[in-house]
Amino acid sequence: MSKKRRSQRYEEAVEEMNETMENVQTEAQEVQQEAVNAADAQQETVETPAAEAAEAAAEVEETADEAAGAAPETDEKEEALKEALAKQEEYLTLAQRIQADFENFRRRNRNVRAEAFDEGAAAFATTLLPVIDNLERAIAAAQNTTDESLKVGVEMVYRQLGDCFVKRGITVIDRKGEPFDPKLENAVMQGTEEDGEPGTVCEVFQKGYMLGESVLRHAMVKVVPQ
């Protein structure tokens, strides 16, 4: 084999060796890169849940801190609400009591005014009783007179005064023939058995008058003995 031929084969062998080394180096770099990528991926896979767990733990801790801080504030609000409700109940009770007292005052005031009015009306009516008694005597005396105009005039005045008494609630106590009632009548004379039933009023000397349930004047009567 010539020298030139040997040199050419040597160069080819070196070139083939170099190419093989490059391929091996390239494959080694690729394997190394794949290993690095796999390691990074595995680390990211591990770190991501860990980071999420750490973040969740931080949120829970923050929420717990907020709840712990809010708990006293909530207790204070509840206590303030209870105090406000208690005050509201107290003021409502006070208002109801004042309203009840005011209603009682108004009722007492109405009763006092009504009683005062009735007492005034009774006092005024009592002053008119002698007037109506005299009118009755005048009518009785006019029965024998020939002056019809005088008789009619007196009777008209008597009826008008009687109508005024009726409108005001004043009634006559004239119970002839009925059982004697000491609450309504004064027995000033005793009759006989021939005057009527025992214990009854046989004659009325002077009429009595009532204002509602109150006696303005007791009737003066004669009673048959029992």
Coordinates of N, CA and C in Angstrom, one line a residue:
M1 N 0.9 -1.2 0.0 CA 0.0 0.0 0.0 C 0.9 1.2 0.0
S2 N 0.6 2.1 -0.8 CA 1.4 3.3 -0.9 C 1.2 4.2 0.3
K3 N 2.1 5.1 0.5 CA 2.1 6.0 1.6 C 0.9 6.9 1.5
K4 N 0.6 7.4 0.3 CA -0.5 8.3 0.0 C -1.8 7.7 0.4
R5 N -1.9 6.4 0.1 CA -3.1 5.6 0.3 C -3.3 5.5 1.8
R6 N -2.3 5.2 2.6 CA -2.4 5.1 4.0 C -2.8 6.4 4.7
S7 N -2.3 7.5 4.2 CA -2.6 8.8 4.7 C -4.1 9.1 4.5
Q8 N -4.6 8.8 3.4 CA -6.0 9.0 3.1 C -6.9 8.2 4.0
R9 N -6.6 7.0 4.2 CA -7.4 6.2 5.1 C -7.3 6.7 6.6
Y10 N -6.2 7.1 6.9 CA -6.0 7.6 8.3 C -6.9 8.9 8.5
E11 N -6.9 9.7 7.5 CA -7.7 10.9 7.6 C -9.2 10.6 7.6
E12 N -9.6 9.6 6.9 CA -11.0 9.2 6.9 C -11.3 8.6 8.3
A13 N -10.5 7.9 8.8 CA -10.7 7.3 10.1 C -10.8 8.4 11.2
V14 N -9.9 9.3 11.1 CA -10.0 10.4 12.1 C -11.3 11.2 12.0
E15 N -11.6 11.5 10.7 CA -12.9 12.2 10.4 C -14.1 11.5 10.9
E16 N -14.1 10.1 10.7 CA -15.2 9.3 11.2 C -15.3 9.3 12.7
M17 N -14.1 9.3 13.4 CA -14.1 9.3 14.8 C -14.6 10.6 15.4
N18 N -14.1 11.7 14.7 CA -14.6 13.0 15.2 C -16.1 13.1 15.0
E19 N -16.7 12.6 13.9 CA -18.1 12.7 13.7 C -18.8 11.9 14.8
T20 N -18.3 10.7 15.1 CA -18.9 9.9 16.1 C -18.9 10.6 17.4
M21 N -17.8 11.2 17.8 CA -17.6 11.9 19.0 C -18.6 13.1 19.1
E22 N -18.8 13.8 18.0 CA -19.8 14.9 18.0 C -21.2 14.4 18.2
N23 N -21.5 13.2 17.6 CA -22.9 12.7 17.8 C -23.1 12.3 19.2
V24 N -22.0 11.6 19.8 CA -22.1 11.2 21.2 C -22.3 12.4 22.1
Q25 N -21.5 13.5 21.8 CA -21.6 14.7 22.6 C -23.0 15.3 22.5
T26 N -23.5 15.3 21.3 CA -24.8 15.9 21.0 C -25.9 15.2 21.8
E27 N -25.8 13.8 21.7 CA -26.8 13.0 22.4 C -26.6 13.2 23.9
A28 N -25.4 13.3 24.4 CA -25.2 13.5 25.9 C -25.8 14.8 26.3
Q29 N -25.6 15.9 25.5 CA -26.2 17.2 25.8 C -27.7 17.2 25.8
E30 N -28.3 16.4 24.8 CA -29.7 16.3 24.8 C -30.3 15.6 26.0
V31 N -29.6 14.5 26.3 CA -30.0 13.7 27.5 C -29.9 14.6 28.8
Q32 N -28.8 15.3 28.8 CA -28.6 16.2 30.0 C -29.7 17.3 30.1
Q33 N -30.1 17.8 28.9 CA -31.1 18.9 28.9 C -32.5 18.3 29.3
E34 N -32.7 17.1 28.7 CA -33.9 16.4 29.1 C -34.0 16.1 30.6
A35 N -32.9 15.7 31.2 CA -32.9 15.5 32.6 C -33.1 16.8 33.4
V36 N -32.5 17.9 32.9 CA -32.7 19.2 33.5 C -34.1 19.6 33.4
N37 N -34.7 19.4 32.2 CA -36.1 19.8 32.0 C -37.0 19.0 32.9
A38 N -36.7 17.7 33.0 CA -37.6 16.8 33.9 C -37.5 17.2 35.3
A39 N -36.3 17.6 35.8 CA -36.1 18.0 37.1 C -36.8 19.3 37.4
D40 N -36.7 20.2 36.4 CA -37.4 21.5 36.6 C -38.9 21.3 36.7
A41 N -39.4 20.4 35.8 CA -40.8 20.1 35.8 C -41.3 19.5 37.1
Q42 N -40.5 18.6 37.6 CA -40.8 17.9 38.8 C -40.8 18.9 40.0
Q43 N -39.8 19.8 40.0 CA -39.7 20.8 41.0 C -40.9 21.7 41.0
E44 N -41.3 22.1 39.7 CA -42.5 23.0 39.6 C -43.8 22.3 40.0
T45 N -43.8 21.0 39.7 CA -45.0 20.2 40.1 C -45.1 20.2 41.7
V46 N -44.0 20.0 42.3 CA -44.0 20.0 43.8 C -44.2 21.3 44.4
E47 N -43.5 22.4 43.8 CA -43.6 23.7 44.3 C -44.9 24.3 44.2
T48 N -45.7 24.0 43.1 CA -47.0 24.6 42.8 C -48.0 24.3 43.9
P49 N -48.2 23.0 44.3 CA -49.1 22.7 45.4 C -48.6 23.3 46.7
A50 N -47.3 23.2 46.9 CA -46.8 23.7 48.1 C -47.1 25.2 48.2
A51 N -46.8 25.9 47.1 CA -47.1 27.4 47.1 C -48.6 27.7 47.4
E52 N -49.4 26.9 46.7 CA -50.9 27.1 46.9 C -51.3 26.8 48.3
A53 N -50.7 25.7 48.9 CA -51.0 25.3 50.2 C -50.5 26.4 51.2
A54 N -49.4 27.0 50.9 CA -48.8 28.0 51.8 C -49.7 29.3 51.7
E55 N -50.1 29.6 50.4 CA -51.0 30.7 50.2 C -52.4 30.5 50.9
A56 N -52.9 29.3 50.8 CA -54.2 29.0 51.5 C -54.0 29.1 53.0
A57 N -52.9 28.6 53.5 CA -52.7 28.7 55.0 C -52.6 30.1 55.4
A58 N -51.9 31.0 54.6 CA -51.8 32.4 54.9 C -53.2 33.0 54.9
E59 N -54.0 32.7 53.9 CA -55.4 33.2 53.9 C -56.2 32.8 55.1
V60 N -56.1 31.5 55.5 CA -56.8 31.0 56.7 C -56.3 31.8 57.9
E61 N -55.0 32.0 58.0 CA -54.5 32.7 59.2 C -55.0 34.1 59.2
E62 N -55.0 34.7 58.0 CA -55.5 36.1 57.9 C -57.0 36.2 58.3
T63 N -57.8 35.2 57.8 CA -59.2 35.2 58.1 C -59.4 35.0 59.6
A64 N -58.6 34.1 60.2 CA -58.7 33.8 61.6 C -58.4 35.1 62.4
D65 N -57.3 35.8 61.9 CA -56.9 37.1 62.6 C -58.1 38.1 62.5
E66 N -58.7 38.2 61.3 CA -59.8 39.1 61.1 C -60.9 38.7 62.0
A67 N -61.2 37.4 62.1 CA -62.3 36.9 62.9 C -62.1 37.2 64.4
A68 N -60.8 37.0 64.8 CA -60.4 37.3 66.2 C -60.6 38.8 66.5
G69 N -60.2 39.6 65.5 CA -60.3 41.0 65.7 C -61.8 41.5 65.6
A70 N -62.6 40.8 64.8 CA -64.0 41.2 64.7 C -64.8 40.7 65.8
A71 N -64.4 39.6 66.5 CA -65.2 39.1 67.6 C -65.5 40.1 68.7
P72 N -64.4 40.8 69.2 CA -64.7 41.8 70.2 C -65.7 42.9 69.7
E73 N -65.4 43.3 68.4 CA -66.3 44.3 67.8 C -67.7 43.9 67.7
T74 N -67.9 42.6 67.4 CA -69.3 42.0 67.3 C -69.9 42.0 68.7
D75 N -69.1 41.6 69.7 CA -69.7 41.5 71.0 C -70.1 42.9 71.5
E76 N -69.3 43.9 71.1 CA -69.6 45.3 71.5 C -70.9 45.8 70.8
K77 N -71.1 45.4 69.6 CA -72.3 45.8 68.8 C -73.5 45.1 69.5
E78 N -73.3 43.8 69.8 CA -74.5 43.1 70.4 C -74.8 43.7 71.8
E79 N -73.8 44.1 72.5 CA -74.1 44.7 73.8 C -74.7 46.0 73.7
A80 N -74.3 46.8 72.6 CA -74.9 48.1 72.4 C -76.4 47.9 71.9
L81 N -76.6 46.9 71.1 CA -78.0 46.6 70.7 C -78.9 46.2 71.8
K82 N -78.4 45.4 72.7 CA -79.1 45.0 73.9 C -79.5 46.3 74.7
E83 N -78.5 47.1 74.9 CA -78.8 48.4 75.7 C -79.8 49.2 75.0
A84 N -79.7 49.4 73.7 CA -80.7 50.2 72.9 C -82.1 49.6 73.0
L85 N -82.2 48.3 72.9 CA -83.5 47.6 73.1 C -84.1 47.8 74.5
A86 N -83.2 47.7 75.5 CA -83.6 47.9 76.8 C -84.1 49.3 77.0
K87 N -83.4 50.3 76.5 CA -83.8 51.7 76.6 C -85.1 51.9 75.8
Q88 N -85.3 51.3 74.7 CA -86.5 51.4 73.9 C -87.7 50.9 74.7
E89 N -87.5 49.7 75.3 CA -88.6 49.1 76.2 C -88.9 50.0 77.3
E90 N -87.9 50.6 77.9 CA -88.1 51.5 79.1 C -88.9 52.7 78.6
Y91 N -88.5 53.3 77.5 CA -89.2 54.5 77.0 C -90.6 54.2 76.6
L92 N -90.8 53.0 76.0 CA -92.2 52.6 75.6 C -93.0 52.4 76.9
T93 N -92.5 51.8 77.9 CA -93.3 51.6 79.1 C -93.6 53.0 79.7
L94 N -92.6 53.9 79.7 CA -92.8 55.2 80.3 C -93.9 55.9 79.5
A95 N -93.8 55.9 78.2 CA -94.8 56.5 77.3 C -96.2 56.0 77.6
Q96 N -96.3 54.6 77.7 CA -97.6 54.0 78.0 C -98.2 54.4 79.3
R97 N -97.3 54.5 80.3 CA -97.7 54.9 81.6 C -98.2 56.4 81.6
I98 N -97.4 57.2 80.9 CA -97.9 58.6 80.8 C -99.2 58.8 80.1
Q99 N -99.3 58.0 79.0 CA -100.6 58.0 78.3 C -101.8 57.5 79.1
A100 N -101.5 56.5 79.9 CA -102.6 56.0 80.8 C -102.9 57.0 81.9
D101 N -101.9 57.7 82.4 CA -102.1 58.7 83.4 C -102.9 59.9 82.8
F102 N -102.6 60.2 81.6 CA -103.3 61.3 80.9 C -104.7 61.0 80.6
E103 N -105.0 59.7 80.2 CA -106.3 59.3 80.0 C -107.1 59.3 81.3
N104 N -106.5 58.8 82.4 CA -107.1 58.9 83.7 C -107.4 60.3 84.1
F105 N -106.5 61.2 83.8 CA -106.7 62.7 84.1 C -107.9 63.2 83.3
R106 N -107.9 62.9 82.0 CA -109.0 63.4 81.2 C -110.3 62.8 81.7
R107 N -110.4 61.5 82.1 CA -111.6 60.9 82.5 C -112.0 61.6 83.9
R108 N -111.1 61.8 84.8 CA -111.4 62.5 86.0 C -111.9 63.9 85.8
N109 N -111.2 64.6 84.8 CA -111.6 65.9 84.5 C -113.0 66.0 83.9
R110 N -113.3 65.0 83.1 CA -114.7 65.0 82.5 C -115.7 64.7 83.6
N111 N -115.4 63.8 84.5 CA -116.3 63.5 85.6 C -116.5 64.7 86.5
V112 N -115.3 65.4 86.8 CA -115.4 66.6 87.7 C -116.3 67.6 87.0
R113 N -116.0 67.9 85.7 CA -116.8 68.9 85.0 C -118.3 68.5 85.0
A114 N -118.6 67.2 84.7 CA -120.0 66.8 84.7 C -120.6 66.9 86.0
E115 N -119.9 66.5 87.1 CA -120.4 66.7 88.4 C -120.6 68.1 88.8
A116 N -119.7 69.0 88.4 CA -119.8 70.4 88.7 C -121.0 71.0 88.0
F117 N -121.2 70.6 86.7 CA -122.3 71.1 85.9 C -123.6 70.6 86.5
D118 N -123.7 69.3 86.9 CA -124.9 68.8 87.5 C -125.2 69.5 88.9
E119 N -124.1 69.7 89.6 CA -124.4 70.4 90.9 C -124.9 71.9 90.7
G120 N -124.3 72.5 89.7 CA -124.8 73.9 89.4 C -126.2 73.9 88.9
A121 N -126.5 72.9 88.0 CA -127.9 72.8 87.5 C -128.8 72.5 88.6
A122 N -128.4 71.6 89.5 CA -129.3 71.2 90.7 C -129.5 72.4 91.6
A123 N -128.4 73.2 91.8 CA -128.6 74.3 92.7 C -129.5 75.4 92.0
F124 N -129.4 75.6 90.7 CA -130.3 76.5 90.0 C -131.7 76.0 90.0
A125 N -131.9 74.7 89.7 CA -133.2 74.2 89.7 C -133.9 74.3 91.1
T126 N -133.1 74.1 92.1 CA -133.6 74.2 93.5 C -134.2 75.6 93.8
T127 N -133.5 76.6 93.2 CA -134.0 77.9 93.4 C -135.3 78.2 92.7
L128 N -135.6 77.4 91.6 CA -136.8 77.6 90.9 C -138.0 76.8 91.4
L129 N -137.7 75.9 92.3 CA -138.8 75.0 92.9 C -139.9 75.9 93.6
P130 N -139.5 76.8 94.4 CA -140.6 77.7 95.0 C -141.4 78.4 94.0
V131 N -140.8 78.8 92.8 CA -141.5 79.5 91.8 C -142.6 78.6 91.2
I132 N -142.2 77.3 90.9 CA -143.2 76.4 90.3 C -144.3 76.1 91.3
D133 N -143.9 76.1 92.6 CA -144.9 75.8 93.7 C -146.0 77.0 93.7
N134 N -145.5 78.2 93.6 CA -146.4 79.4 93.6 C -147.2 79.4 92.3
L135 N -146.7 78.9 91.2 CA -147.5 78.9 90.0 C -148.6 77.9 90.1
E136 N -148.3 76.7 90.8 CA -149.4 75.7 91.0 C -150.5 76.3 91.9
R137 N -150.1 77.1 92.9 CA -151.0 77.7 93.8 C -151.9 78.7 93.1
A138 N -151.2 79.4 92.2 CA -151.9 80.5 91.4 C -152.9 79.8 90.5
I139 N -152.5 78.7 89.9 CA -153.5 78.0 89.0 C -154.7 77.5 89.8
A140 N -154.4 77.0 91.0 CA -155.5 76.4 91.9 C -156.4 77.6 92.3
A141 N -155.8 78.7 92.6 CA -156.7 79.9 93.0 C -157.4 80.4 91.8
A142 N -156.9 80.3 90.6 CA -157.6 80.9 89.4 C -158.7 80.0 89.0
Q143 N -159.0 78.9 89.6 CA -160.1 78.1 89.2 C -161.4 78.8 89.5
N144 N -161.5 79.7 90.5 CA -162.7 80.3 90.8 C -162.8 81.7 90.3
T145 N -161.8 82.1 89.4 CA -161.9 83.5 88.9 C -162.6 83.5 87.5
T146 N -163.1 84.7 87.2 CA -163.7 84.8 85.9 C -162.8 85.4 84.9
D147 N -161.5 85.7 85.3 CA -160.5 86.3 84.4 C -159.8 85.1 83.7
E148 N -160.4 84.7 82.5 CA -159.8 83.6 81.8 C -158.4 83.9 81.3
S149 N -158.1 85.1 80.9 CA -156.8 85.4 80.3 C -155.7 85.3 81.4
L150 N -156.1 85.7 82.6 CA -155.1 85.5 83.7 C -154.8 84.0 83.9
K151 N -155.9 83.2 84.0 CA -155.7 81.8 84.2 C -154.9 81.2 83.1
V152 N -155.2 81.5 81.8 CA -154.4 80.9 80.7 C -153.0 81.3 80.7
G153 N -152.7 82.6 81.1 CA -151.3 83.1 81.1 C -150.5 82.3 82.2
V154 N -151.1 82.2 83.4 CA -150.4 81.5 84.4 C -150.1 80.0 84.0
E155 N -151.1 79.4 83.5 CA -151.0 78.0 83.0 C -149.9 77.8 82.0
M156 N -149.8 78.8 81.0 CA -148.8 78.8 80.0 C -147.4 78.9 80.6
V157 N -147.2 79.8 81.5 CA -145.9 80.0 82.2 C -145.5 78.7 82.9
Y158 N -146.5 78.1 83.6 CA -146.3 76.8 84.3 C -145.9 75.7 83.4
R159 N -146.5 75.6 82.2 CA -146.1 74.6 81.3 C -144.7 74.8 80.7
Q160 N -144.4 76.0 80.4 CA -143.1 76.4 79.9 C -142.0 76.0 80.9
L161 N -142.3 76.4 82.1 CA -141.3 76.0 83.2 C -141.2 74.5 83.3
G162 N -142.3 73.8 83.2 CA -142.3 72.3 83.3 C -141.5 71.7 82.2
D163 N -141.7 72.3 80.9 CA -141.0 71.8 79.8 C -139.4 72.0 79.9
C164 N -139.1 73.1 80.5 CA -137.6 73.3 80.8 C -137.1 72.3 81.8
F165 N -137.9 72.0 82.8 CA -137.4 71.0 83.7 C -137.3 69.6 83.1
V166 N -138.2 69.3 82.2 CA -138.1 68.0 81.5 C -136.9 67.9 80.6
K167 N -136.6 69.0 79.9 CA -135.5 69.0 79.0 C -134.2 68.9 79.8
R168 N -134.2 69.4 81.0 CA -132.9 69.3 81.8 C -132.9 68.0 82.5
G169 N -133.9 67.2 82.4 CA -133.8 65.9 83.1 C -134.4 65.9 84.5
I170 N -135.2 67.0 84.8 CA -135.8 67.1 86.2 C -137.2 66.5 86.1
T171 N -137.4 65.5 87.0 CA -138.7 64.8 87.0 C -139.4 65.1 88.3
V172 N -140.7 64.9 88.3 CA -141.6 65.2 89.5 C -141.7 63.9 90.3
I173 N -141.7 64.1 91.6 CA -141.9 63.0 92.6 C -143.4 63.2 93.1
D174 N -144.3 62.5 92.4 CA -145.7 62.5 92.8 C -146.3 61.1 92.8
R175 N -146.2 60.4 93.9 CA -146.5 59.0 93.9 C -147.7 58.7 94.8
K176 N -148.8 59.4 94.6 CA -150.0 59.1 95.4 C -150.5 57.8 95.1
G177 N -150.9 57.0 96.1 CA -151.4 55.6 96.0 C -150.3 54.6 95.9
E178 N -149.0 55.0 95.9 CA -147.9 54.0 95.8 C -147.3 53.8 97.2
P179 N -146.6 52.7 97.4 CA -146.0 52.5 98.7 C -145.0 53.6 99.1
F180 N -145.0 54.0 100.3 CA -144.2 55.1 100.8 C -142.7 54.7 100.7
D181 N -141.9 55.6 100.2 CA -140.4 55.4 100.0 C -139.7 56.5 100.7
P182 N -139.0 56.2 101.8 CA -138.3 57.3 102.6 C -137.2 57.9 101.8
K183 N -136.7 57.3 100.7 CA -135.7 57.9 99.9 C -136.2 59.0 99.0
L184 N -137.5 59.0 98.8 CA -138.1 60.0 97.9 C -139.1 60.9 98.6
E185 N -139.6 60.5 99.8 CA -140.6 61.2 100.4 C -140.4 61.5 101.9
N186 N -141.0 62.5 102.4 CA -141.0 62.8 103.8 C -142.5 62.7 104.3
A187 N -142.7 61.8 105.2 CA -144.1 61.7 105.8 C -144.3 62.7 106.8
V188 N -145.1 63.7 106.6 CA -145.4 64.8 107.5 C -146.7 64.6 108.2
M189 N -147.5 63.6 107.8 CA -148.8 63.4 108.4 C -149.2 62.0 108.2
Q190 N -150.0 61.5 109.1 CA -150.4 60.1 109.1 C -151.9 60.1 108.8
G191 N -152.3 59.3 107.8 CA -153.7 59.2 107.5 C -154.5 58.2 108.3
T192 N -155.6 57.7 107.8 CA -156.4 56.7 108.4 C -156.6 55.5 107.5
E193 N -157.1 54.5 108.1 CA -157.3 53.3 107.3 C -158.2 53.5 106.1
E194 N -159.1 54.5 106.2 CA -160.1 54.7 105.1 C -159.4 55.5 104.0
D195 N -158.2 56.0 104.2 CA -157.5 56.8 103.1 C -156.8 55.9 102.1
G196 N -156.7 54.6 102.3 CA -156.1 53.7 101.3 C -155.4 52.5 101.9
E197 N -154.6 51.9 101.1 CA -153.9 50.7 101.5 C -152.9 51.1 102.6
P198 N -152.7 50.2 103.6 CA -151.7 50.5 104.6 C -150.3 50.7 104.0
G199 N -149.6 51.7 104.5 CA -148.2 51.9 104.0 C -148.1 52.7 102.7
T200 N -149.2 53.2 102.2 CA -149.2 53.9 100.9 C -149.3 55.4 101.1
V201 N -148.9 56.2 100.1 CA -149.1 57.6 100.1 C -150.5 57.9 99.8
C202 N -151.2 58.6 100.7 CA -152.6 58.9 100.4 C -152.8 60.4 100.0
E203 N -151.8 61.2 100.2 CA -152.0 62.6 99.8 C -150.6 63.2 99.7
V204 N -150.4 64.1 98.7 CA -149.1 64.8 98.4 C -149.4 66.3 98.7
F205 N -148.7 66.8 99.7 CA -148.9 68.2 100.1 C -147.9 69.1 99.2
Q206 N -146.8 68.5 98.9 CA -145.8 69.3 98.1 C -145.0 68.3 97.3
K207 N -145.0 68.5 96.0 CA -144.3 67.6 95.1 C -142.8 67.7 95.3
G208 N -142.2 66.5 95.1 CA -140.8 66.5 95.1 C -140.2 66.4 93.7
Y209 N -138.9 66.7 93.6 CA -138.2 66.7 92.3 C -136.9 66.0 92.3
M210 N -136.6 65.4 91.2 CA -135.3 64.7 91.0 C -134.6 65.2 89.8
L211 N -133.2 65.2 89.9 CA -132.4 65.5 88.7 C -131.6 64.2 88.4
G212 N -132.1 63.5 87.4 CA -131.4 62.2 87.2 C -131.8 61.3 88.3
E213 N -130.7 60.8 89.0 CA -130.9 59.9 90.1 C -130.8 60.6 91.5
S214 N -130.6 61.9 91.4 CA -130.4 62.7 92.7 C -131.7 63.4 93.0
V215 N -132.0 63.3 94.3 CA -133.3 64.0 94.8 C -133.0 65.5 95.0
L216 N -133.7 66.3 94.3 CA -133.5 67.8 94.6 C -134.3 68.2 95.8
R217 N -135.5 67.6 95.9 CA -136.4 67.9 97.1 C -137.3 66.7 97.3
H218 N -137.4 66.2 98.5 CA -138.3 65.1 98.9 C -139.7 65.7 98.8
A219 N -140.6 64.8 98.4 CA -142.0 65.1 98.5 C -142.6 65.1 99.9
M220 N -143.5 66.0 100.2 CA -144.1 66.1 101.5 C -145.5 65.4 101.4
V221 N -145.6 64.3 102.1 CA -146.8 63.4 101.9 C -147.5 63.0 103.2
K222 N -148.7 62.5 103.0 CA -149.4 61.9 104.1 C -149.5 60.4 103.8
V223 N -149.2 59.5 104.8 CA -149.1 58.1 104.7 C -150.1 57.4 105.5
V224 N -150.7 56.3 104.9 CA -151.7 55.5 105.6 C -150.9 54.6 106.5
P225 N -151.3 54.5 107.8 CA -150.5 53.7 108.7 C -150.7 52.2 108.4
Q226 N -149.7 51.4 108.7 CA -149.7 50.0 108.5 C -150.4 49.3 109.6

